[in-house]
Coordinates of C-alpha atoms in Angstrom, one line a residue:
X1 CA 0.0 0.0 0.0
X2 CA 1.6 3.2 -1.1
X3 CA -1.1 5.7 -0.5
X4 CA -4.4 5.8 1.4
X5 CA -6.9 8.7 1.5
X6 CA -9.6 8.8 4.1
X7 CA -12.3 11.4 3.6
X8 CA -15.7 12.1 5.1
X9 CA -18.6 12.3 2.6
X10 CA -20.6 15.4 2.6
X11 CA -23.8 15.3 0.5
X12 CA -24.7 18.4 -1.4
X13 CA -27.7 19.3 -3.5
X14 CA -25.9 20.3 -6.8
X15 CA -23.3 18.9 -9.2
X16 CA -19.7 19.9 -8.7
X17 CA -16.8 20.1 -11.1
X18 CA -14.5 17.7 -9.4
X19 CA -11.5 18.6 -11.4
X20 CA -11.9 22.3 -10.6
X21 CA -12.3 21.3 -6.8
X22 CA -9.1 19.5 -7.0
X23 CA -7.2 22.2 -8.8
X24 CA -8.5 25.1 -6.5
X25 CA -6.1 26.9 -4.4
X26 CA -7.4 25.5 -1.1
X27 CA -5.2 25.8 1.9
X28 CA -1.6 26.5 1.4
X29 CA 0.6 25.1 4.2
X30 CA 2.7 22.1 5.0
X31 CA 0.0 19.6 5.9
X32 CA -2.8 20.7 3.4
X33 CA -3.8 18.4 0.7
X34 CA -6.1 18.4 -2.3
X35 CA -7.2 14.9 -3.4
X36 CA -9.0 13.3 -6.4
X37 CA -9.9 9.7 -7.1
X38 CA -11.9 8.3 -9.9
X39 CA -12.6 4.9 -11.6
X40 CA -15.6 3.5 -13.5
X41 CA -17.8 3.3 -10.3
X42 CA -16.9 6.4 -8.3
X43 CA -15.3 9.8 -8.4
X44 CA -14.5 12.1 -5.5
X45 CA -12.4 15.2 -4.9
X46 CA -11.8 17.3 -1.9
X47 CA -9.6 19.7 0.0
X48 CA -8.4 19.3 3.6
X49 CA -6.3 21.7 5.7
X50 CA -5.3 18.7 7.8
X51 CA -3.2 15.8 6.4
X52 CA -3.8 13.2 9.1
X53 CA -0.9 11.0 8.5
X54 CA 1.9 10.5 6.0
X55 CA 4.9 8.2 5.8
X56 CA 5.3 4.4 6.2
X57 CA 5.2 1.7 8.8
X58 CA 8.7 2.5 9.9
X59 CA 8.2 6.3 10.5
X60 CA 5.1 8.4 10.0
X61 CA 4.0 12.0 10.8
X62 CA 0.6 12.8 12.2
X63 CA -0.9 16.2 12.1
X64 CA -3.7 17.3 14.5
X65 CA -5.6 20.7 14.1
X66 CA -7.7 21.7 17.1
X67 CA -8.8 25.0 18.4
X68 CA -9.9 27.7 16.0
X69 CA -10.1 31.6 15.9
X70 CA -11.7 33.6 13.2
X71 CA -9.3 36.3 11.8
X72 CA -10.7 39.8 12.2
X73 CA -9.6 42.8 10.1
X74 CA -9.6 45.3 13.0
X75 CA -6.9 43.3 14.9
X76 CA -3.3 42.9 13.8
X77 CA -2.3 39.4 13.1
X78 CA 0.4 39.4 15.7
X79 CA -2.0 40.5 18.4
X80 CA -4.7 37.9 17.4
X81 CA -1.9 35.2 17.4
X82 CA -0.8 36.2 20.9
X83 CA -4.4 36.1 22.2
X84 CA -4.9 32.8 20.5
X85 CA -1.8 31.3 22.1
X86 CA -2.8 32.6 25.6
X87 CA -6.5 31.5 25.4
X88 CA -6.9 28.9 28.1
X89 CA -10.1 27.5 26.4
X90 CA -8.2 27.0 23.1
X91 CA -5.3 25.3 24.8
X92 CA -7.5 23.0 26.7
X93 CA -9.4 22.0 23.7
X94 CA -6.2 21.4 21.8
X95 CA -4.7 19.4 24.7
X96 CA -7.8 17.2 25.0
X97 CA -7.8 16.3 21.4
X98 CA -4.1 15.6 21.1
X99 CA -3.7 13.6 24.4
X100 CA -5.5 10.6 23.1
X101 CA -3.6 10.6 19.9
X102 CA -0.3 10.9 21.7
X103 CA -1.1 8.0 24.1
X104 CA -2.2 5.9 21.2
X105 CA 0.9 6.6 19.1
X106 CA 3.2 5.9 22.1
X107 CA 1.9 2.3 22.2
X108 CA 3.6 1.7 18.8
X109 CA 7.0 3.2 19.6
X110 CA 8.9 6.4 20.0
X111 CA 7.0 9.7 19.4
X112 CA 8.5 13.1 19.0
X113 CA 5.9 16.0 19.3
X114 CA 5.9 19.6 18.1
X115 CA 3.1 21.0 20.3
X116 CA 0.6 23.8 19.7
X117 CA 2.0 25.8 16.8
X118 CA -0.3 28.4 15.2
X119 CA -1.4 27.7 11.6
X120 CA -2.5 30.8 9.7
X121 CA -5.2 30.1 7.1
X122 CA -7.3 32.6 5.2
X123 CA -9.8 33.7 7.7
X124 CA -8.7 31.4 10.5
X125 CA -6.0 30.5 13.1
X126 CA -5.7 26.9 14.0
X127 CA -3.8 25.2 16.9
X128 CA -1.6 22.5 15.3
X129 CA 0.5 19.8 16.7
X130 CA 2.7 17.3 14.8
X131 CA 3.7 13.9 15.9
X132 CA 6.5 11.8 14.4
X133 CA 6.2 8.2 15.3
X134 CA 8.9 5.5 14.9
X135 CA 7.4 2.1 15.7
X136 CA 9.5 -0.2 17.7
X137 CA 8.8 -2.9 15.1
X138 CA 7.5 -2.1 11.6
X139 CA 3.9 -3.0 11.9
X140 CA 1.0 -3.2 9.6
X141 CA -0.7 -0.2 7.9
X142 CA -3.8 -1.1 9.8
X143 CA -2.0 -0.9 13.2
X144 CA -0.6 2.5 12.3
X145 CA -4.0 3.8 11.2
X146 CA -5.6 2.6 14.4
X147 CA -3.0 4.5 16.4
X148 CA -3.7 7.7 14.4
X149 CA -7.5 7.3 14.9
X150 CA -7.8 6.0 18.4
X151 CA -11.2 4.9 19.5
X152 CA -13.7 7.6 20.3
X153 CA -11.5 10.3 18.9
X154 CA -12.7 12.7 16.1

């Protein structure tokens, strides 16, 4: 298995140009992805600001976005970023969503964490943490995916 894309289906009430969706600007940062798949039975395309996992069973990176502020025109970005980083509610939300993933990944092996960076997107700020996991023994793709998506975690 070289590449796996997991996506959530969102039903809409009109036709979309899937090629245009794939080619759209979308998010521009290190863990954003546009994706497209098509065969004789199904076609889908999408954009995600959050690449959930990349790598292989010997070493992979997991990205978690959690905690969001809307950007506002009347506040300089530096001040908004400072407030975002200091917001106890945002930090608690981010910690609660990353703690389960970190614990799950540690069951596989060694985990390095870059915690609570601020990702600037058009119109939004997100809290972002990155995990690099090196399993003690190369495992299956399924075991790695179970660690990235621990039970009960969204």
